[in-house]
Tab-separated table of C-alpha atoms and ligand atoms in Angstrom:
chain	number	residue	atom	x	y	z
A	21	MET	CA	117.383	71.792	95.778
A	22	PRO	CA	115.839	75.059	94.593
A	23	SER	CA	118.406	77.520	93.397
A	24	ALA	CA	117.260	79.866	90.676
A	25	ASP	CA	119.838	81.423	88.413
A	26	SER	CA	122.548	79.160	89.756
A	27	THR	CA	124.851	79.415	86.754
A	28	PRO	CA	127.524	81.798	88.000
A	29	ARG	CA	128.669	84.542	85.641
A	30	ALA	CA	132.049	86.054	86.132
A	31	GLY	CA	131.450	88.894	88.571
A	32	TYR	CA	133.331	91.398	90.683
A	33	LEU	CA	132.647	89.421	93.849
A	34	SER	CA	132.176	85.741	93.316
A	35	ILE	CA	131.445	83.160	95.956
A	36	SER	CA	131.383	79.553	94.966
A	37	ALA	CA	129.921	76.595	96.916
A	38	LEU	CA	130.762	78.489	100.095
A	39	THR	CA	130.117	76.298	103.128
A	40	LYS	CA	130.551	76.620	106.878
A	41	GLN	CA	130.044	73.788	109.272
A	42	TYR	CA	130.696	74.960	112.834
A	43	LYS	CA	132.267	72.469	115.244
A	44	ASN	CA	129.813	70.196	117.063
A	45	THR	CA	126.850	71.087	114.847
A	46	SER	CA	124.829	68.654	112.771
A	47	ILE	CA	123.979	70.787	109.733
A	48	PRO	CA	126.056	73.440	107.966
A	49	ALA	CA	125.296	77.063	108.908
A	50	VAL	CA	125.994	77.945	105.256
A	51	ASP	CA	125.572	75.223	102.664
A	52	ARG	CA	127.174	75.523	99.217
A	53	VAL	CA	126.157	79.099	98.494
A	54	SER	CA	127.218	80.403	95.073
A	55	LEU	CA	126.589	83.819	93.627
A	56	ASN	CA	128.158	86.659	91.685
A	57	VAL	CA	127.916	90.359	92.340
A	58	ASP	CA	128.729	92.823	89.571
A	59	GLU	CA	130.970	95.803	90.135
A	60	GLY	CA	129.147	98.662	91.843
A	61	ASP	CA	126.143	96.512	92.724
A	62	PHE	CA	124.425	96.520	96.071
A	63	LEU	CA	123.589	92.976	97.200
A	64	ALA	CA	121.211	92.264	100.080
A	65	LEU	CA	121.589	88.958	101.907
A	66	LEU	CA	118.051	88.423	103.160
A	67	GLY	CA	116.570	85.773	105.421
A	68	PRO	CA	115.234	85.047	108.888
A	69	SER	CA	117.400	84.994	111.991
A	70	GLY	CA	119.794	82.044	112.029
A	71	CYS	CA	119.716	81.366	108.262
A	72	GLY	CA	123.445	82.012	107.845
A	73	LYS	CA	123.669	85.647	106.708
A	74	THR	CA	126.292	86.796	109.202
A	75	THR	CA	128.344	83.657	108.661
A	76	THR	CA	128.319	84.266	104.897
A	77	LEU	CA	129.284	87.930	105.277
A	78	ARG	CA	132.094	87.098	107.702
A	79	MET	CA	133.475	84.488	105.345
A	80	ILE	CA	133.576	87.167	102.629
A	81	ALA	CA	135.353	89.467	105.082
A	82	GLY	CA	137.841	86.814	106.146
A	83	LEU	CA	136.647	86.829	109.766
A	84	ILE	CA	135.395	83.250	109.541
A	85	GLU	CA	137.245	80.491	107.735
A	86	PRO	CA	135.037	78.551	105.300
A	87	SER	CA	134.851	74.757	105.642
A	88	SER	CA	134.870	74.563	101.837
A	89	GLY	CA	134.179	76.694	98.806
A	90	SER	CA	135.809	79.926	97.699
A	91	VAL	CA	135.581	83.705	97.646
A	92	SER	CA	137.114	85.789	94.886
A	93	VAL	CA	137.231	89.477	94.161
A	94	GLN	CA	138.040	90.731	90.673
A	95	GLY	CA	138.975	87.217	89.643
A	96	LYS	CA	141.485	86.774	92.466
A	97	ASP	CA	140.852	83.946	94.924
A	98	ILE	CA	141.053	85.457	98.423
A	99	THR	CA	139.676	82.457	100.333
A	100	LYS	CA	142.955	81.981	102.174
A	101	SER	CA	143.864	85.677	102.556
A	102	PRO	CA	143.904	86.924	106.141
A	103	VAL	CA	141.456	89.697	106.955
A	104	HIS	CA	144.079	92.464	107.050
A	105	LYS	CA	145.209	91.591	103.528
A	106	ARG	CA	141.675	92.038	102.158
A	107	SER	CA	140.453	95.392	100.948
A	108	ILE	CA	137.222	95.475	102.899
A	109	GLY	CA	135.237	98.093	104.806
A	110	MET	CA	132.863	96.577	107.326
A	111	VAL	CA	130.030	97.959	109.421
A	112	PHE	CA	128.948	95.794	112.329
A	113	GLN	CA	125.469	95.593	113.838
A	114	ASN	CA	126.615	97.191	117.098
A	115	TYR	CA	128.935	99.658	115.223
A	116	ALA	CA	131.983	98.517	117.284
A	117	LEU	CA	133.377	102.073	117.578
A	118	PHE	CA	136.286	102.868	119.876
A	119	PRO	CA	134.567	104.632	122.808
A	120	HIS	CA	137.715	106.322	124.114
A	121	LEU	CA	138.449	107.999	120.769
A	122	ASP	CA	136.837	111.012	119.141
A	123	VAL	CA	135.025	110.873	115.821
A	124	LYS	CA	137.970	111.699	113.578
A	125	SER	CA	140.288	109.210	115.332
A	126	ASN	CA	137.698	106.478	114.929
A	127	VAL	CA	137.492	107.214	111.217
A	128	ALA	CA	141.284	107.560	110.868
A	129	TYR	CA	141.942	104.149	112.407
A	130	GLY	CA	142.130	102.079	109.198
A	131	LEU	CA	144.318	104.665	107.475
A	132	LYS	CA	146.767	104.711	110.409
A	133	MET	CA	146.977	100.926	110.294
A	134	ARG	CA	147.860	101.272	106.612
A	135	ARG	CA	150.560	103.837	107.521
A	136	VAL	CA	149.061	106.577	105.368
A	137	PRO	CA	150.902	109.923	105.914
A	138	LYS	CA	149.321	112.166	108.553
A	139	ALA	CA	148.445	115.058	106.260
A	140	GLU	CA	146.703	112.725	103.854
A	141	ILE	CA	144.789	111.059	106.699
A	142	ALA	CA	143.427	114.435	107.770
A	143	VAL	CA	142.096	115.144	104.272
A	144	GLN	CA	140.582	111.702	103.730
A	145	VAL	CA	138.940	111.646	107.166
A	146	GLN	CA	137.391	115.040	106.550
A	147	ASN	CA	136.099	113.913	103.134
A	148	ALA	CA	134.565	110.761	104.605
A	149	LEU	CA	132.960	112.728	107.437
A	150	ASP	CA	131.571	115.260	104.960
A	151	LEU	CA	130.136	112.403	102.924
A	152	VAL	CA	128.167	111.167	105.951
A	153	ARG	CA	127.361	114.777	106.980
A	154	LEU	CA	129.354	114.663	110.218
A	155	GLY	CA	132.099	117.099	109.252
A	156	HIS	CA	131.120	119.470	112.059
A	157	LEU	CA	131.465	116.792	114.757
A	158	ALA	CA	134.995	115.585	113.993
A	159	ASP	CA	136.268	116.375	117.511
A	160	ARG	CA	133.300	114.975	119.436
A	161	ARG	CA	133.735	111.823	121.525
A	162	VAL	CA	131.707	109.017	119.963
A	163	THR	CA	130.004	108.317	123.304
A	164	ALA	CA	128.457	111.784	123.054
A	165	LEU	CA	126.702	111.007	119.764
A	166	SER	CA	123.172	109.777	119.020
A	167	GLY	CA	122.632	106.277	117.612
A	168	GLY	CA	122.181	107.649	114.111
A	169	GLN	CA	125.380	109.690	114.356
A	170	GLN	CA	127.339	106.691	115.640
A	171	GLN	CA	126.008	104.763	112.684
A	172	ARG	CA	127.398	107.433	110.357
A	173	VAL	CA	130.810	107.286	112.063
A	174	ALA	CA	130.843	103.531	111.477
A	175	LEU	CA	129.993	104.103	107.797
A	176	ALA	CA	132.721	106.735	107.429
A	177	ARG	CA	135.266	104.462	109.112
A	178	ALA	CA	134.420	101.644	106.704
A	179	ILE	CA	134.567	103.666	103.479
A	180	VAL	CA	137.507	105.963	104.276
A	181	VAL	CA	140.016	103.278	103.242
A	182	ASN	CA	138.341	103.149	99.790
A	183	PRO	CA	137.910	99.377	99.982
A	184	GLN	CA	137.132	96.961	97.150
A	185	LEU	CA	134.104	95.760	99.087
A	186	PHE	CA	131.734	97.421	101.521
A	187	LEU	CA	130.135	94.921	103.927
A	188	MET	CA	127.327	95.760	106.351
A	189	ASP	CA	125.701	93.453	108.913
A	190	GLU	CA	122.195	94.676	109.797
A	191	PRO	CA	123.533	98.213	110.234
A	192	LEU	CA	120.102	99.796	110.687
A	193	SER	CA	118.507	97.390	113.137
A	194	ASN	CA	119.332	99.487	116.217
A	195	LEU	CA	117.758	102.658	114.836
A	196	ASP	CA	114.158	103.802	115.262
A	197	ALA	CA	111.851	103.417	112.273
A	198	LYS	CA	112.054	106.977	110.980
A	199	LEU	CA	115.833	107.217	111.159
A	200	ARG	CA	116.107	103.790	109.581
A	201	ASP	CA	114.180	104.982	106.522
A	202	ALA	CA	116.379	108.051	106.180
A	203	MET	CA	119.559	105.981	106.529
A	204	ARG	CA	118.435	103.552	103.799
A	205	THR	CA	118.429	106.377	101.312
A	206	GLU	CA	121.640	107.825	102.684
A	207	ILE	CA	123.584	104.552	102.538
A	208	ARG	CA	122.463	103.954	98.974
A	209	SER	CA	123.415	107.433	97.892
A	210	ILE	CA	126.893	107.198	99.464
A	211	GLN	CA	127.349	103.760	97.937
A	212	ARG	CA	126.352	105.021	94.475
A	213	LYS	CA	128.557	108.091	94.739
A	214	MET	CA	131.549	105.881	95.532
A	215	GLY	CA	130.486	103.149	93.088
A	216	ILE	CA	131.510	100.640	95.718
A	217	THR	CA	130.406	97.007	95.450
A	218	SER	CA	128.443	96.259	98.613
A	219	VAL	CA	126.918	93.405	100.558
A	220	PHE	CA	124.240	94.291	103.072
A	221	VAL	CA	122.788	91.765	105.533
A	222	THR	CA	119.178	92.205	106.623
A	223	HIS	CA	116.205	90.193	107.864
A	224	ASP	CA	113.887	92.986	106.725
A	225	GLN	CA	112.301	92.317	103.335
A	226	ASP	CA	111.346	95.976	102.817
A	227	GLU	CA	114.922	97.039	103.407
A	228	ALA	CA	116.129	94.494	100.848
A	229	LEU	CA	113.476	95.362	98.253
A	230	THR	CA	113.948	99.114	98.517
A	231	MET	CA	117.748	99.235	98.739
A	232	ALA	CA	119.239	96.398	96.736
A	233	ASP	CA	120.151	95.826	93.094
A	234	LYS	CA	120.252	92.101	93.777
A	235	ILE	CA	118.833	90.010	96.594
A	236	ALA	CA	120.034	86.628	97.826
A	237	VAL	CA	117.306	84.975	99.894
A	238	MET	CA	118.614	82.388	102.348
A	239	SER	CA	116.881	79.804	104.496
A	240	GLU	CA	118.617	77.339	106.813
A	241	GLY	CA	121.997	77.921	105.220
A	242	VAL	CA	120.765	77.410	101.676
A	243	LEU	CA	120.432	80.006	98.924
A	244	GLU	CA	116.765	79.867	97.946
A	245	GLN	CA	116.893	82.473	95.201
A	246	PHE	CA	119.226	85.087	93.783
A	247	GLY	CA	117.779	87.832	91.627
A	248	THR	CA	116.597	91.408	91.288
A	249	PRO	CA	114.011	92.742	93.738
A	250	SER	CA	111.283	92.281	91.116
A	251	ASP	CA	112.425	88.704	90.370
A	252	ILE	CA	112.153	87.948	94.059
A	253	PHE	CA	108.820	89.655	94.644
A	254	GLU	CA	107.010	88.912	91.386
A	255	ARG	CA	108.578	85.602	90.425
A	256	PRO	CA	109.624	83.801	93.624
A	257	ALA	CA	111.315	80.478	92.928
A	258	THR	CA	110.100	78.693	96.052
A	259	ARG	CA	107.264	78.721	98.578
A	260	PHE	CA	109.717	79.959	101.165
A	261	VAL	CA	110.631	83.031	99.107
A	262	ALA	CA	106.985	83.727	98.223
A	263	GLU	CA	105.976	83.731	101.880
A	264	PHE	CA	109.035	85.434	103.331
A	265	VAL	CA	109.034	88.366	100.932
A	266	GLY	CA	105.599	89.982	101.151
A	267	GLN	CA	102.211	88.391	101.650
A	268	ALA	CA	101.291	85.558	99.336
A	269	ASN	CA	98.253	83.418	98.627
A	270	LEU	CA	99.515	79.992	97.637
A	271	LEU	CA	96.893	77.980	95.783
A	272	ASP	CA	97.779	74.302	95.532
A	273	ASP	CA	96.535	71.691	93.064
A	274	ILE	CA	95.657	74.202	90.371
A	275	LYS	CA	94.871	72.888	86.903
A	276	VAL	CA	95.433	75.289	84.038
A	277	SER	CA	93.461	75.280	80.795
A	278	GLY	CA	92.979	77.768	77.976
A	279	SER	CA	95.852	79.208	76.027
A	280	ALA	CA	98.210	82.164	75.755
A	281	GLY	CA	96.281	85.365	76.332
A	282	ASN	CA	93.512	83.614	78.237
A	283	HIS	CA	94.468	81.117	80.891
A	284	VAL	CA	91.850	79.608	83.168
A	285	LEU	CA	92.916	78.372	86.594
A	286	ASP	CA	90.687	75.750	88.159
A	287	VAL	CA	90.674	76.421	91.910
A	288	PRO	CA	89.455	73.267	93.702
A	289	GLY	CA	86.030	73.714	95.256
A	290	ALA	CA	85.898	77.436	94.474
A	291	GLY	CA	85.578	78.095	90.731
A	292	HIS	CA	87.787	79.623	88.078
A	293	LEU	CA	90.221	82.468	87.822
A	294	SER	CA	90.917	83.918	84.366
A	295	VAL	CA	94.185	85.671	83.612
A	296	PRO	CA	95.914	86.608	80.339
A	297	ARG	CA	99.407	85.419	81.256
A	298	ILE	CA	101.162	83.062	83.598
A	299	SER	CA	104.822	82.925	84.583
A	300	GLY	CA	106.974	80.376	86.355
A	301	THR	CA	106.747	76.631	86.372
A	302	TYR	CA	103.578	74.598	86.087
A	303	SER	CA	102.715	71.126	84.961
A	304	GLY	CA	99.738	69.034	85.880
A	305	LYS	CA	98.559	70.268	89.260
A	306	SER	CA	100.706	73.166	90.389
A	307	THR	CA	100.911	75.939	92.974
A	308	ALA	CA	99.856	79.440	91.981
A	309	MET	CA	101.179	82.428	93.932
A	310	VAL	CA	98.877	85.426	94.021
A	311	ARG	CA	99.656	88.558	96.011
A	312	PRO	CA	96.674	90.060	97.877
A	313	HIS	CA	96.755	93.163	95.647
A	314	GLN	CA	96.533	90.952	92.556
A	315	LEU	CA	92.988	89.921	93.468
A	316	LYS	CA	89.770	91.890	93.672
A	317	ALA	CA	86.520	90.963	95.338
A	318	HIS	CA	82.963	92.111	94.812
A	319	SER	CA	79.533	91.035	96.038
A	320	PHE	CA	78.527	87.726	94.603
A	321	SER	CA	75.599	87.585	92.199
A	322	SER	CA	74.255	84.829	89.933
A	323	SER	CA	76.094	86.368	86.984
A	324	SER	CA	79.434	86.660	88.791
A	325	ASN	CA	82.600	85.314	87.219
A	326	GLY	CA	85.573	84.211	89.198
A	327	ILE	CA	85.833	82.183	92.328
A	328	ARG	CA	83.280	82.199	95.058
A	329	GLY	CA	83.989	82.603	98.741
A	330	ASP	CA	82.722	83.736	102.135
A	331	VAL	CA	84.064	86.957	103.619
A	332	ARG	CA	85.630	86.099	106.990
A	333	SER	CA	87.193	89.431	107.901
A	334	ALA	CA	87.635	92.954	106.597
A	335	THR	CA	90.451	95.162	107.885
A	336	TYR	CA	90.672	98.843	107.053
A	337	PHE	CA	94.170	100.335	106.587
A	338	GLY	CA	93.193	103.829	105.456
A	339	ASP	CA	94.308	103.613	101.854
A	340	THR	CA	93.470	99.930	101.442
A	341	ILE	CA	91.092	97.298	102.770
A	342	GLN	CA	92.215	93.734	103.281
A	343	TYR	CA	89.735	90.878	103.229
A	344	GLU	CA	90.114	87.277	104.271
A	345	ILE	CA	87.830	85.185	102.113
A	346	GLN	CA	87.337	81.434	102.455
A	347	ALA	CA	87.204	79.940	98.969
A	348	GLY	CA	87.106	76.145	99.003
A	349	GLN	CA	90.189	74.934	100.855
A	350	ASN	CA	91.908	78.326	100.611
A	351	LEU	CA	91.643	81.306	102.923
A	352	LEU	CA	92.467	84.053	100.439
A	353	ARG	CA	93.788	87.474	101.316
A	354	VAL	CA	92.498	90.168	98.993
A	355	GLN	CA	93.722	93.731	99.191
A	356	MET	CA	91.847	96.533	97.472
A	357	ARG	CA	92.116	100.295	97.355
A	358	ALA	CA	89.713	101.968	99.755
A	359	ASP	CA	88.088	104.170	97.132
A	360	GLY	CA	84.890	105.010	99.001
A	361	SER	CA	82.741	102.295	97.413
A	362	PRO	CA	80.769	100.129	99.856
A	363	THR	CA	82.823	97.459	101.527
A	364	LEU	CA	81.995	93.769	101.574
A	365	ALA	CA	80.270	92.726	104.783
A	366	VAL	CA	81.786	90.002	106.918
A	367	GLY	CA	79.621	86.904	106.419
A	368	SER	CA	78.550	87.868	102.890
A	369	GLU	CA	79.378	85.982	99.730
A	370	ALA	CA	82.038	87.361	97.405
A	371	ALA	CA	83.268	86.722	93.880
A	372	ILE	CA	86.996	87.037	93.374
A	373	THR	CA	88.690	87.848	90.074
A	374	ALA	CA	92.264	88.575	89.079
A	375	ALA	CA	93.432	92.194	89.268
A	376	THR	CA	96.660	91.420	87.425
A	377	ASP	CA	97.545	90.256	83.944
A	378	THR	CA	100.064	87.664	85.143
A	379	ILE	CA	99.851	84.953	87.779
A	380	HIS	CA	103.051	83.230	88.837
A	381	PHE	CA	103.457	79.505	89.434
A	382	ILE	CA	105.944	77.930	91.818
A	383	ALA	CA	107.647	74.631	91.162
A	384	ALA	CA	106.312	71.839	93.364
B	15	ADP	N1	130.361	80.155	116.438
B	15	ADP	C1	129.310	79.356	116.178
B	15	ADP	N2	129.309	78.059	116.574
B	15	ADP	C2	128.272	77.251	116.301
B	15	ADP	N3	127.172	77.643	115.635
B	15	ADP	C3	127.102	78.921	115.207
B	15	ADP	C4	128.167	79.849	115.484
B	15	ADP	N4	127.827	81.051	114.943
B	15	ADP	C5	126.605	80.871	114.388
B	15	ADP	N5	126.166	79.608	114.562
B	15	ADP	C6	124.901	79.034	114.054
B	15	ADP	O1	124.917	79.113	112.644
B	15	ADP	C7	123.633	79.439	112.142
B	15	ADP	C8	123.722	80.700	111.300
B	15	ADP	O2	124.058	81.802	112.122
B	15	ADP	P1	124.248	83.264	111.562
B	15	ADP	O3	125.147	83.221	110.392
B	15	ADP	O4	124.634	84.139	112.695
B	15	ADP	O5	122.761	83.594	111.068
B	15	ADP	P2	122.041	85.006	110.782
B	15	ADP	O6	123.086	86.066	110.675
B	15	ADP	O7	121.299	84.764	109.491
B	15	ADP	O8	121.083	85.227	111.914
B	15	ADP	C9	122.718	79.555	113.341
B	15	ADP	O9	122.074	78.332	113.525
B	15	ADP	C10	123.692	79.835	114.481
B	15	ADP	O10	123.181	79.363	115.694
B	16	MG	MG1	123.294	87.836	111.813
């Protein structure tokens, strides 16, 4: 089972072999997931719909009881602690605000439950509202707010109790694209200011790459890879991760010759690709992962190096052009800057070379 970096280090939040098998289901929704999050880190749980993200987050929160495995925070096992005994601030996908209450009462809720004195509640609520830039709307009913403002109320309500953990389940998915971008930056800046260890669920790879310190990629209940955004994007551990996070050309049955500083990849039926360095796992015939921007294509001539292919399509994106080029058994995607030089005609022959100094290999 692929699971990069599976040796757990002692962390602030530690989940170990966490598993959930719902009643009357054949396979676990979450299957032995282990990872550690350092204090102050922002973890993104990333994967397609149904892969077990919400179930994992809710087990951390104490809203779902694990079938096996454990959750600990600061070295203390909280697996059996009821939700109200955990120090957690949570933001739900649909915000789950109290519609009959105004903004400040929504935010005050957790503090009231904790029997914090009234005067102190007023101060803390105002601070939290200022942090999310809603100080001026404290008396507004939440039903009279925009989606983005409701989102901010939900954030304020979660952080006002100064929890050990800040958990968010796809909090931006109901916002339009522009607001979503702004809120990414805002959530990160609030999170950094408070230094609060956070877990953020998303199915959006861009959101994960741009926001997170660490990303856990899940598929069908299994942790495929846990690492930094650049680990995940540049050095994916599995085919699934390579294809889910960004566009990837996966070249199978590649033989590697040459030596350090000058590796030559033999691409079946298409020619050779030269590259100074390779990363990842290869032995015998292996799978190379090349992002479209790591390749460049030019018109083929008798003196061309590289691999040879037929241009099948050319798509203009303004700043870049993306080609699909059939090279042997592979339909390669090649992305190049649109710098004004003549483009390759569909139907013409192209030579493809590496535009990177490192090509990554994925374990078979
Ligand atoms: N209460 C439940 N009973 C049975 N199956 C469930 C229940 N909740 C979720 N599932 C299943 O568990 C899997 C993971 O769900 P979920 O954690 O919600 O995934 P995600 O948040 O990644 O979309 C899915 O196959 C889903 O259908
Ligand atoms: Mg979900």
